[in-house]
PDB file of C-alpha atoms in Angstrom:
ATOM      1  CA  UNK G  22     -43.323  58.104 122.152  1.00 54.00           C
ATOM      2  CA  UNK G  23     -44.722  59.415 125.193  1.00 62.00           C
ATOM      3  CA  UNK G  24     -44.794  57.319 128.844  1.00 72.00           C
ATOM      4  CA  UNK G  25     -48.153  57.652 128.684  1.00 77.00           C
ATOM      5  CA  UNK G  26     -48.306  55.528 125.306  1.00 79.00           C
ATOM      6  CA  UNK G  27     -46.287  52.293 127.259  1.00 88.00           C
ATOM      7  CA  UNK G  28     -48.309  52.894 130.306  1.00 88.00           C
ATOM      8  CA  UNK G  29     -49.359  49.491 131.677  1.00 91.00           C
ATOM      9  CA  UNK G  30     -46.678  47.593 129.669  1.00 95.00           C
ATOM     10  CA  UNK G  31     -44.432  45.496 131.796  1.00 96.00           C
ATOM     11  CA  UNK G  32     -41.283  46.927 133.108  1.00 97.00           C
ATOM     12  CA  UNK G  33     -37.442  45.255 132.263  1.00 98.00           C
ATOM     13  CA  UNK G  34     -36.219  45.211 135.896  1.00 98.00           C
ATOM     14  CA  UNK G  35     -32.609  45.250 136.529  1.00 98.00           C
ATOM     15  CA  UNK G  36     -31.079  41.561 136.634  1.00 98.00           C
ATOM     16  CA  UNK G  37     -33.613  40.017 134.076  1.00 98.00           C
ATOM     17  CA  UNK G  38     -33.379  39.299 130.221  1.00 98.00           C
ATOM     18  CA  UNK G  39     -35.883  39.883 127.328  1.00 98.00           C
ATOM     19  CA  UNK G  40     -35.842  37.867 124.147  1.00 98.00           C
ATOM     20  CA  UNK G  41     -37.086  40.230 121.685  1.00 98.00           C
ATOM     21  CA  UNK G  42     -37.880  39.558 117.799  1.00 98.00           C
ATOM     22  CA  UNK G  43     -37.553  42.812 115.548  1.00 98.00           C
ATOM     23  CA  UNK G  44     -39.576  41.752 113.068  1.00 97.00           C
ATOM     24  CA  UNK G  45     -38.214  40.895 109.003  1.00 96.00           C
ATOM     25  CA  UNK G  46     -36.723  44.709 108.826  1.00 95.00           C
ATOM     26  CA  UNK G  47     -38.851  47.442 108.894  1.00 97.00           C
ATOM     27  CA  UNK G  48     -39.062  48.771 112.109  1.00 97.00           C
ATOM     28  CA  UNK G  49     -42.331  49.544 111.619  1.00 97.00           C
ATOM     29  CA  UNK G  50     -43.552  45.702 112.404  1.00 97.00           C
ATOM     30  CA  UNK G  51     -41.723  46.248 116.051  1.00 97.00           C
ATOM     31  CA  UNK G  52     -44.151  45.270 118.243  1.00 97.00           C
ATOM     32  CA  UNK G  53     -45.379  47.402 121.307  1.00 96.00           C
ATOM     33  CA  UNK G  54     -43.628  45.000 123.675  1.00 97.00           C
ATOM     34  CA  UNK G  55     -40.520  45.136 121.715  1.00 98.00           C
ATOM     35  CA  UNK G  56     -40.626  49.017 121.301  1.00 97.00           C
ATOM     36  CA  UNK G  57     -41.114  49.099 125.207  1.00 97.00           C
ATOM     37  CA  UNK G  58     -38.044  47.092 125.748  1.00 98.00           C
ATOM     38  CA  UNK G  59     -35.730  49.377 123.233  1.00 98.00           C
ATOM     39  CA  UNK G  60     -37.204  51.831 125.892  1.00 96.00           C
ATOM     40  CA  UNK G  61     -35.918  50.366 128.950  1.00 98.00           C
ATOM     41  CA  UNK G  62     -32.981  48.382 128.034  1.00 98.00           C
ATOM     42  CA  UNK G  63     -29.413  49.066 130.044  1.00 98.00           C
ATOM     43  CA  UNK G  64     -27.498  46.962 127.082  1.00 98.00           C
ATOM     44  CA  UNK G  65     -28.771  45.212 123.759  1.00 98.00           C
ATOM     45  CA  UNK G  66     -27.131  42.570 122.517  1.00 98.00           C
ATOM     46  CA  UNK G  67     -28.480  42.227 118.791  1.00 98.00           C
ATOM     47  CA  UNK G  68     -28.216  39.885 115.295  1.00 95.00           C
ATOM     48  CA  UNK G  69     -26.312  40.961 112.155  1.00 93.00           C
ATOM     49  CA  UNK G  70     -30.234  41.204 110.849  1.00 93.00           C
ATOM     50  CA  UNK G  71     -31.582  43.522 113.193  1.00 96.00           C
ATOM     51  CA  UNK G  72     -32.236  46.993 110.896  1.00 95.00           C
ATOM     52  CA  UNK G  73     -29.971  49.721 112.378  1.00 95.00           C
ATOM     53  CA  UNK G  74     -33.137  51.820 112.649  1.00 96.00           C
ATOM     54  CA  UNK G  75     -34.640  49.582 115.322  1.00 97.00           C
ATOM     55  CA  UNK G  76     -32.176  50.610 117.769  1.00 97.00           C
ATOM     56  CA  UNK G  77     -32.263  53.952 117.367  1.00 96.00           C
ATOM     57  CA  UNK G  78     -35.501  53.744 119.455  1.00 96.00           C
ATOM     58  CA  UNK G  79     -32.992  52.660 122.695  1.00 98.00           C
ATOM     59  CA  UNK G  80     -32.557  54.736 125.382  1.00 96.00           C
ATOM     60  CA  UNK G  81     -30.041  57.648 125.445  1.00 97.00           C
ATOM     61  CA  UNK G  82     -26.762  55.750 126.816  1.00 97.00           C
ATOM     62  CA  UNK G  83     -28.246  52.175 126.186  1.00 98.00           C
ATOM     63  CA  UNK G  84     -24.750  49.835 125.387  1.00 98.00           C
ATOM     64  CA  UNK G  85     -24.843  47.943 122.193  1.00 98.00           C
ATOM     65  CA  UNK G  86     -23.507  44.200 121.468  1.00 97.00           C
ATOM     66  CA  UNK G  87     -23.016  42.804 118.389  1.00 96.00           C
ATOM     67  CA  UNK G  88     -23.222  39.503 118.394  1.00 94.00           C
ATOM     68  CA  UNK G  89     -24.774  38.560 114.610  1.00 83.00           C
ATOM     69  CA  UNK G  90     -23.715  35.133 113.170  1.00 69.00           C
ATOM     70  CA  UNK G  91     -23.667  35.015 109.360  1.00 61.00           C
ATOM     71  CA  UNK G  92     -23.320  31.943 107.415  1.00 58.00           C
ATOM     72  CA  UNK G  93     -19.583  31.784 106.214  1.00 57.00           C
ATOM     73  CA  UNK G  94     -18.046  34.774 108.298  1.00 61.00           C
ATOM     74  CA  UNK G  95     -16.394  34.991 111.572  1.00 67.00           C
ATOM     75  CA  UNK G  96     -19.196  34.551 113.922  1.00 75.00           C
ATOM     76  CA  UNK G  97     -19.256  34.216 118.017  1.00 87.00           C
ATOM     77  CA  UNK G  98     -19.898  30.849 119.331  1.00 91.00           C
ATOM     78  CA  UNK G  99     -23.757  30.580 120.261  1.00 92.00           C
ATOM     79  CA  UNK G 100     -22.842  29.127 123.435  1.00 94.00           C
ATOM     80  CA  UNK G 101     -20.896  32.418 124.110  1.00 95.00           C
ATOM     81  CA  UNK G 102     -23.390  34.739 123.324  1.00 96.00           C
ATOM     82  CA  UNK G 103     -26.101  32.719 125.734  1.00 97.00           C
ATOM     83  CA  UNK G 104     -23.686  32.907 128.778  1.00 97.00           C
ATOM     84  CA  UNK G 105     -22.871  36.809 127.577  1.00 98.00           C
ATOM     85  CA  UNK G 106     -26.447  37.310 128.589  1.00 98.00           C
ATOM     86  CA  UNK G 107     -26.318  35.861 131.964  1.00 98.00           C
ATOM     87  CA  UNK G 108     -23.183  37.600 132.911  1.00 98.00           C
ATOM     88  CA  UNK G 109     -24.830  41.034 132.197  1.00 98.00           C
ATOM     89  CA  UNK G 110     -27.997  40.099 133.726  1.00 98.00           C
ATOM     90  CA  UNK G 111     -25.705  39.000 136.783  1.00 98.00           C
ATOM     91  CA  UNK G 112     -24.478  42.170 136.763  1.00 98.00           C
ATOM     92  CA  UNK G 113     -27.904  43.699 137.711  1.00 98.00           C
ATOM     93  CA  UNK G 114     -28.198  45.218 133.748  1.00 98.00           C
ATOM     94  CA  UNK G 115     -31.858  45.392 131.781  1.00 98.00           C
ATOM     95  CA  UNK G 116     -30.603  43.248 128.989  1.00 98.00           C
ATOM     96  CA  UNK G 117     -32.265  43.050 125.658  1.00 98.00           C
ATOM     97  CA  UNK G 118     -31.365  40.363 123.278  1.00 98.00           C
ATOM     98  CA  UNK G 119     -32.736  41.793 120.008  1.00 98.00           C
ATOM     99  CA  UNK G 120     -32.844  39.274 117.064  1.00 97.00           C
ATOM    100  CA  UNK G 121     -34.378  39.482 113.828  1.00 96.00           C
ATOM    101  CA  UNK G 122     -37.394  38.146 112.602  1.00 97.00           C
ATOM    102  CA  UNK G 123     -39.346  35.618 115.592  1.00 98.00           C
ATOM    103  CA  UNK G 124     -36.724  34.387 118.644  1.00 97.00           C
ATOM    104  CA  UNK G 125     -38.532  30.873 118.457  1.00 98.00           C
ATOM    105  CA  UNK G 126     -38.250  30.380 114.144  1.00 97.00           C
ATOM    106  CA  UNK G 127     -34.930  29.075 113.231  1.00 94.00           C
ATOM    107  CA  UNK G 128     -34.132  32.270 115.932  1.00 92.00           C
ATOM    108  CA  UNK G 129     -32.002  29.994 118.750  1.00 94.00           C
ATOM    109  CA  UNK G 130     -34.177  31.935 121.162  1.00 97.00           C
ATOM    110  CA  UNK G 131     -34.613  28.288 122.331  1.00 97.00           C
ATOM    111  CA  UNK G 132     -31.357  27.590 123.412  1.00 97.00           C
ATOM    112  CA  UNK G 133     -30.729  30.843 124.986  1.00 98.00           C
ATOM    113  CA  UNK G 134     -34.028  31.090 126.693  1.00 98.00           C
ATOM    114  CA  UNK G 135     -32.853  27.217 128.191  1.00 98.00           C
ATOM    115  CA  UNK G 136     -29.070  28.500 128.899  1.00 98.00           C
ATOM    116  CA  UNK G 137     -31.002  31.899 131.314  1.00 98.00           C
ATOM    117  CA  UNK G 138     -33.052  29.075 132.939  1.00 98.00           C
ATOM    118  CA  UNK G 139     -29.999  26.936 134.003  1.00 98.00           C
ATOM    119  CA  UNK G 140     -28.377  29.835 135.406  1.00 98.00           C
ATOM    120  CA  UNK G 141     -31.644  30.664 137.368  1.00 98.00           C
ATOM    121  CA  UNK G 142     -31.792  34.389 135.106  1.00 98.00           C
ATOM    122  CA  UNK G 143     -35.469  35.667 134.839  1.00 98.00           C
ATOM    123  CA  UNK G 144     -36.327  36.434 131.030  1.00 98.00           C
ATOM    124  CA  UNK G 145     -39.300  37.222 129.034  1.00 98.00           C
ATOM    125  CA  UNK G 146     -40.003  35.977 125.524  1.00 98.00           C
ATOM    126  CA  UNK G 147     -41.506  38.561 123.097  1.00 98.00           C
ATOM    127  CA  UNK G 148     -42.727  37.582 119.839  1.00 98.00           C
ATOM    128  CA  UNK G 149     -41.862  38.911 116.420  1.00 98.00           C
ATOM    129  CA  UNK G 150     -43.256  38.869 112.885  1.00 98.00           C
ATOM    130  CA  UNK G 151     -40.844  36.123 110.953  1.00 98.00           C
ATOM    131  CA  UNK G 152     -39.589  36.813 107.740  1.00 97.00           C
ATOM    132  CA  UNK G 153     -41.255  33.462 106.456  1.00 98.00           C
ATOM    133  CA  UNK G 154     -44.463  35.027 107.256  1.00 98.00           C
ATOM    134  CA  UNK G 155     -43.797  38.845 106.957  1.00 98.00           C
ATOM    135  CA  UNK G 156     -41.319  39.338 104.353  1.00 98.00           C
ATOM    136  CA  UNK G 157     -43.227  37.328 101.947  1.00 98.00           C
ATOM    137  CA  UNK G 158     -45.773  39.727 102.491  1.00 98.00           C
ATOM    138  CA  UNK G 159     -43.361  42.871 101.285  1.00 98.00           C
ATOM    139  CA  UNK G 160     -43.163  40.647  98.230  1.00 98.00           C
ATOM    140  CA  UNK G 161     -46.962  40.025  97.915  1.00 98.00           C
ATOM    141  CA  UNK G 162     -46.733  36.560  98.501  1.00 98.00           C
ATOM    142  CA  UNK G 163     -49.353  34.616 101.072  1.00 98.00           C
ATOM    143  CA  UNK G 164     -47.745  31.689 102.763  1.00 98.00           C
ATOM    144  CA  UNK G 165     -51.848  30.630 102.467  1.00 97.00           C
ATOM    145  CA  UNK G 166     -54.304  31.047 100.223  1.00 96.00           C
ATOM    146  CA  UNK G 167     -57.276  29.203  99.558  1.00 92.00           C
ATOM    147  CA  UNK G 168     -57.230  28.237  96.078  1.00 89.00           C
ATOM    148  CA  UNK G 169     -53.561  26.603  96.787  1.00 93.00           C
ATOM    149  CA  UNK G 170     -52.827  25.340  99.905  1.00 96.00           C
ATOM    150  CA  UNK G 171     -54.538  24.449 103.241  1.00 95.00           C
ATOM    151  CA  UNK G 172     -51.115  23.258 104.720  1.00 97.00           C
ATOM    152  CA  UNK G 173     -47.449  25.235 104.777  1.00 98.00           C
ATOM    153  CA  UNK G 174     -44.070  23.873 105.812  1.00 98.00           C
ATOM    154  CA  UNK G 175     -41.557  26.321 107.083  1.00 98.00           C
ATOM    155  CA  UNK G 176     -38.121  24.882 107.270  1.00 96.00           C
ATOM    156  CA  UNK G 177     -33.994  25.543 107.308  1.00 92.00           C
ATOM    157  CA  UNK G 178     -32.043  25.289 104.393  1.00 89.00           C
ATOM    158  CA  UNK G 179     -28.735  24.422 106.448  1.00 80.00           C
ATOM    159  CA  UNK G 180     -28.160  22.862 110.188  1.00 73.00           C
ATOM    160  CA  UNK G 181     -25.609  23.350 112.485  1.00 66.00           C
ATOM    161  CA  UNK G 182     -22.600  22.160 109.969  1.00 67.00           C
ATOM    162  CA  UNK G 183     -23.405  24.381 107.297  1.00 73.00           C
ATOM    163  CA  UNK G 184     -25.049  21.814 104.773  1.00 81.00           C
ATOM    164  CA  UNK G 185     -28.496  20.863 103.966  1.00 84.00           C
ATOM    165  CA  UNK G 186     -30.210  18.674 106.862  1.00 76.00           C
ATOM    166  CA  UNK G 187     -30.411  15.604 106.173  1.00 79.00           C
ATOM    167  CA  UNK G 188     -32.836  15.008 109.036  1.00 83.00           C
ATOM    168  CA  UNK G 189     -35.661  16.312 107.109  1.00 91.00           C
ATOM    169  CA  UNK G 190     -37.947  13.991 105.206  1.00 94.00           C
ATOM    170  CA  UNK G 191     -37.544  15.541 101.478  1.00 93.00           C
ATOM    171  CA  UNK G 192     -39.952  13.009 100.013  1.00 95.00           C
ATOM    172  CA  UNK G 193     -42.761  13.810 102.680  1.00 96.00           C
ATOM    173  CA  UNK G 194     -42.716  17.339 102.894  1.00 96.00           C
ATOM    174  CA  UNK G 195     -42.050  17.242  98.671  1.00 96.00           C
ATOM    175  CA  UNK G 196     -45.754  15.011  98.592  1.00 96.00           C
ATOM    176  CA  UNK G 197     -47.624  16.840 101.718  1.00 96.00           C
ATOM    177  CA  UNK G 198     -47.072  20.374 101.573  1.00 97.00           C
ATOM    178  CA  UNK G 199     -48.221  22.299  99.020  1.00 98.00           C
ATOM    179  CA  UNK G 200     -46.065  25.385  99.820  1.00 98.00           C
ATOM    180  CA  UNK G 201     -42.339  24.977 101.146  1.00 98.00           C
ATOM    181  CA  UNK G 202     -41.260  28.427 102.987  1.00 98.00           C
ATOM    182  CA  UNK G 203     -37.245  27.971 103.006  1.00 97.00           C
ATOM    183  CA  UNK G 204     -34.647  29.515 105.887  1.00 96.00           C
ATOM    184  CA  UNK G 205     -30.762  30.067 104.963  1.00 94.00           C
ATOM    185  CA  UNK G 206     -31.382  27.775 101.810  1.00 95.00           C
ATOM    186  CA  UNK G 207     -29.944  30.004  98.743  1.00 95.00           C
ATOM    187  CA  UNK G 208     -26.715  28.108  99.499  1.00 93.00           C
ATOM    188  CA  UNK G 209     -27.996  25.513  98.876  1.00 94.00           C
ATOM    189  CA  UNK G 210     -30.935  25.906  96.589  1.00 96.00           C
ATOM    190  CA  UNK G 211     -29.112  23.081  94.080  1.00 96.00           C
ATOM    191  CA  UNK G 212     -29.766  20.659  96.218  1.00 94.00           C
ATOM    192  CA  UNK G 213     -32.953  21.243  97.634  1.00 96.00           C
ATOM    193  CA  UNK G 214     -34.634  21.583  93.777  1.00 97.00           C
ATOM    194  CA  UNK G 215     -33.028  18.364  92.990  1.00 96.00           C
ATOM    195  CA  UNK G 216     -34.251  16.389  96.109  1.00 95.00           C
ATOM    196  CA  UNK G 217     -37.560  17.958  95.382  1.00 97.00           C
ATOM    197  CA  UNK G 218     -37.773  17.119  92.391  1.00 97.00           C
ATOM    198  CA  UNK G 219     -36.888  13.561  92.522  1.00 96.00           C
ATOM    199  CA  UNK G 220     -39.380  13.543  95.010  1.00 95.00           C
ATOM    200  CA  UNK G 221     -41.820  14.121  92.548  1.00 96.00           C
ATOM    201  CA  UNK G 222     -42.295  18.411  92.545  1.00 97.00           C
ATOM    202  CA  UNK G 223     -42.849  19.613  89.029  1.00 97.00           C
ATOM    203  CA  UNK G 224     -39.200  21.084  87.475  1.00 98.00           C
ATOM    204  CA  UNK G 225     -41.611  23.897  86.258  1.00 98.00           C
ATOM    205  CA  UNK G 226     -42.928  24.789  89.762  1.00 98.00           C
ATOM    206  CA  UNK G 227     -42.826  28.368  90.695  1.00 98.00           C
ATOM    207  CA  UNK G 228     -39.912  29.590  93.299  1.00 98.00           C
ATOM    208  CA  UNK G 229     -39.375  33.061  94.613  1.00 98.00           C
ATOM    209  CA  UNK G 230     -36.172  34.562  96.318  1.00 98.00           C
ATOM    210  CA  UNK G 231     -37.253  37.540  98.433  1.00 98.00           C
ATOM    211  CA  UNK G 232     -33.686  38.933  99.537  1.00 98.00           C
ATOM    212  CA  UNK G 233     -33.413  41.512 102.215  1.00 97.00           C
ATOM    213  CA  UNK G 234     -37.230  41.263 102.931  1.00 97.00           C
ATOM    214  CA  UNK G 235     -39.581  44.500 104.128  1.00 97.00           C
ATOM    215  CA  UNK G 236     -36.236  46.807 104.060  1.00 96.00           C
ATOM    216  CA  UNK G 237     -35.704  49.783 101.144  1.00 96.00           C
ATOM    217  CA  UNK G 238     -33.053  46.871  99.641  1.00 96.00           C
ATOM    218  CA  UNK G 239     -35.784  44.793  98.736  1.00 98.00           C
ATOM    219  CA  UNK G 240     -35.456  42.618  95.438  1.00 98.00           C
ATOM    220  CA  UNK G 241     -37.591  39.807  94.917  1.00 98.00           C
ATOM    221  CA  UNK G 242     -36.038  36.908  91.997  1.00 98.00           C
ATOM    222  CA  UNK G 243     -39.641  34.981  90.734  1.00 98.00           C
ATOM    223  CA  UNK G 244     -38.352  31.796  88.911  1.00 98.00           C
ATOM    224  CA  UNK G 245     -38.613  28.001  88.488  1.00 98.00           C
ATOM    225  CA  UNK G 246     -37.563  24.650  90.755  1.00 98.00           C
ATOM    226  CA  UNK G 247     -35.623  23.969  88.031  1.00 98.00           C
ATOM    227  CA  UNK G 248     -33.991  26.921  87.335  1.00 98.00           C
ATOM    228  CA  UNK G 249     -33.603  28.479  90.793  1.00 98.00           C
ATOM    229  CA  UNK G 250     -29.842  27.972  91.146  1.00 98.00           C
ATOM    230  CA  UNK G 251     -28.797  28.654  87.617  1.00 98.00           C
ATOM    231  CA  UNK G 252     -31.388  31.673  87.683  1.00 98.00           C
ATOM    232  CA  UNK G 253     -30.139  33.046  91.711  1.00 98.00           C
ATOM    233  CA  UNK G 254     -26.478  32.407  90.420  1.00 97.00           C
ATOM    234  CA  UNK G 255     -27.049  34.807  87.087  1.00 98.00           C
ATOM    235  CA  UNK G 256     -28.549  37.428  89.582  1.00 98.00           C
ATOM    236  CA  UNK G 257     -25.567  37.959  91.623  1.00 97.00           C
ATOM    237  CA  UNK G 258     -28.194  37.993  94.813  1.00 97.00           C
ATOM    238  CA  UNK G 259     -26.821  37.192  98.181  1.00 95.00           C
ATOM    239  CA  UNK G 260     -28.343  36.044 101.937  1.00 94.00           C
ATOM    240  CA  UNK G 261     -30.300  37.236 103.682  1.00 95.00           C
ATOM    241  CA  UNK G 262     -33.166  35.515 101.470  1.00 97.00           C
ATOM    242  CA  UNK G 263     -36.173  33.865 102.348  1.00 98.00           C
ATOM    243  CA  UNK G 264     -37.299  30.958  99.485  1.00 98.00           C
ATOM    244  CA  UNK G 265     -40.897  29.994  98.939  1.00 98.00           C
ATOM    245  CA  UNK G 266     -41.988  26.967  96.222  1.00 98.00           C
ATOM    246  CA  UNK G 267     -45.364  27.078  95.526  1.00 98.00           C
ATOM    247  CA  UNK G 268     -48.671  28.011  93.342  1.00 96.00           C
ATOM    248  CA  UNK G 269     -48.534  31.405  95.995  1.00 97.00           C
ATOM    249  CA  UNK G 270     -45.804  32.672  93.971  1.00 97.00           C
ATOM    250  CA  UNK G 271     -48.373  33.088  91.446  1.00 96.00           C
ATOM    251  CA  UNK G 272     -50.446  35.774  93.469  1.00 97.00           C
ATOM    252  CA  UNK G 273     -46.991  38.270  93.349  1.00 97.00           C
ATOM    253  CA  UNK G 274     -48.614  39.671  89.957  1.00 96.00           C
ATOM    254  CA  UNK G 275     -51.661  40.373  92.148  1.00 97.00           C
ATOM    255  CA  UNK G 276     -50.939  41.570  95.107  1.00 97.00           C
ATOM    256  CA  UNK G 277     -47.498  43.132  95.331  1.00 98.00           C
ATOM    257  CA  UNK G 278     -48.572  46.513  96.666  1.00 98.00           C
ATOM    258  CA  UNK G 279     -45.054  47.500  97.125  1.00 97.00           C
ATOM    259  CA  UNK G 280     -44.454  47.515  93.542  1.00 97.00           C
ATOM    260  CA  UNK G 281     -47.814  48.994  92.699  1.00 98.00           C
ATOM    261  CA  UNK G 282     -46.824  52.119  95.293  1.00 97.00           C
ATOM    262  CA  UNK G 283     -44.012  52.395  92.209  1.00 94.00           C
ATOM    263  CA  UNK G 284     -46.320  52.207  89.536  1.00 97.00           C
ATOM    264  CA  UNK G 285     -46.735  48.616  88.728  1.00 97.00           C
ATOM    265  CA  UNK G 286     -50.544  47.958  87.003  1.00 97.00           C
ATOM    266  CA  UNK G 287     -51.627  44.556  89.500  1.00 97.00           C
ATOM    267  CA  UNK G 288     -53.358  41.784  87.994  1.00 93.00           C
ATOM    268  CA  UNK G 289     -57.351  41.220  88.989  1.00 91.00           C
ATOM    269  CA  UNK G 290     -57.125  37.193  88.748  1.00 83.00           C
ATOM    270  CA  UNK G 291     -53.671  35.924  88.923  1.00 86.00           C
ATOM    271  CA  UNK G 292     -55.291  32.167  88.102  1.00 81.00           C
ATOM    272  CA  UNK G 293     -56.953  33.105  84.331  1.00 70.00           C
ATOM    273  CA  UNK G 294     -56.000  29.756  83.413  1.00 57.00           C
ATOM    274  CA  UNK G 295     -58.569  28.367  86.273  1.00 58.00           C
ATOM    275  CA  UNK G 296     -62.237  27.621  86.639  1.00 47.00           C
ATOM    276  CA  UNK G 297     -63.554  30.671  88.387  1.00 43.00           C
ATOM    277  CA  UNK G 298     -64.538  29.803  91.475  1.00 48.00           C
ATOM    278  CA  UNK G 299     -66.194  31.749  94.730  1.00 47.00           C
ATOM    279  CA  UNK G 300     -65.700  29.842  97.498  1.00 46.00           C
ATOM    280  CA  UNK G 301     -68.008  30.935 100.618  1.00 48.00           C
TER     281      UNK G 301
END
């Protein structure tokens, strides 16, 4: 990319930190601000879920520091990561904190930004496409569809201690949210499914697991709420994954555009059993 292409975009100045979302996987989903940060940064502190191809846009000589946190594996403490950003900025470096998805959607970006404020470090937030939207789009599953839902809930499947969050009102979500999109939920899908069914969701409600979303390794498993735990265990699939519960999963046979590129025949009307409507 030429310098002219980035003309007028902000400068990543020495001694400052940009908290940047890299999107769900495909490097093509990087924003211009993210690409602009990559070409200026002296040091890039990146997460495990950042596609390595994104890092190829870094300027020559830029230092790469891994700061990935993965459930069940040795990981740096969040406070240490935040203080490392402060240390690098105080050394006069242009610091890019590159995070998968969006830094403010289950990405701990708020915690890191608060630490920068605490220590007087100037910063910028660059949103990214979160996996709960972009990753599902790559699977052919929209998070909203007028014939299905007018609301969607995003939640995390585990809290800081690694267990299903007890502060989530499962009953309220089960009754009030037609579509539920869950991050980091695969490990606890059995308990989560039981919570939702106990609160009134149908055991036959469609569920999809989208693993390694928006990458060449993407795999999608379609199942139901009652079979989710057994089917994902039998599949051998592992995180990272986005899990979606709701009738929007039934749109995948019609909207699996990646599958169509590989020869899948798409269905014109995914709701054949419904009365045909032409919403205004």
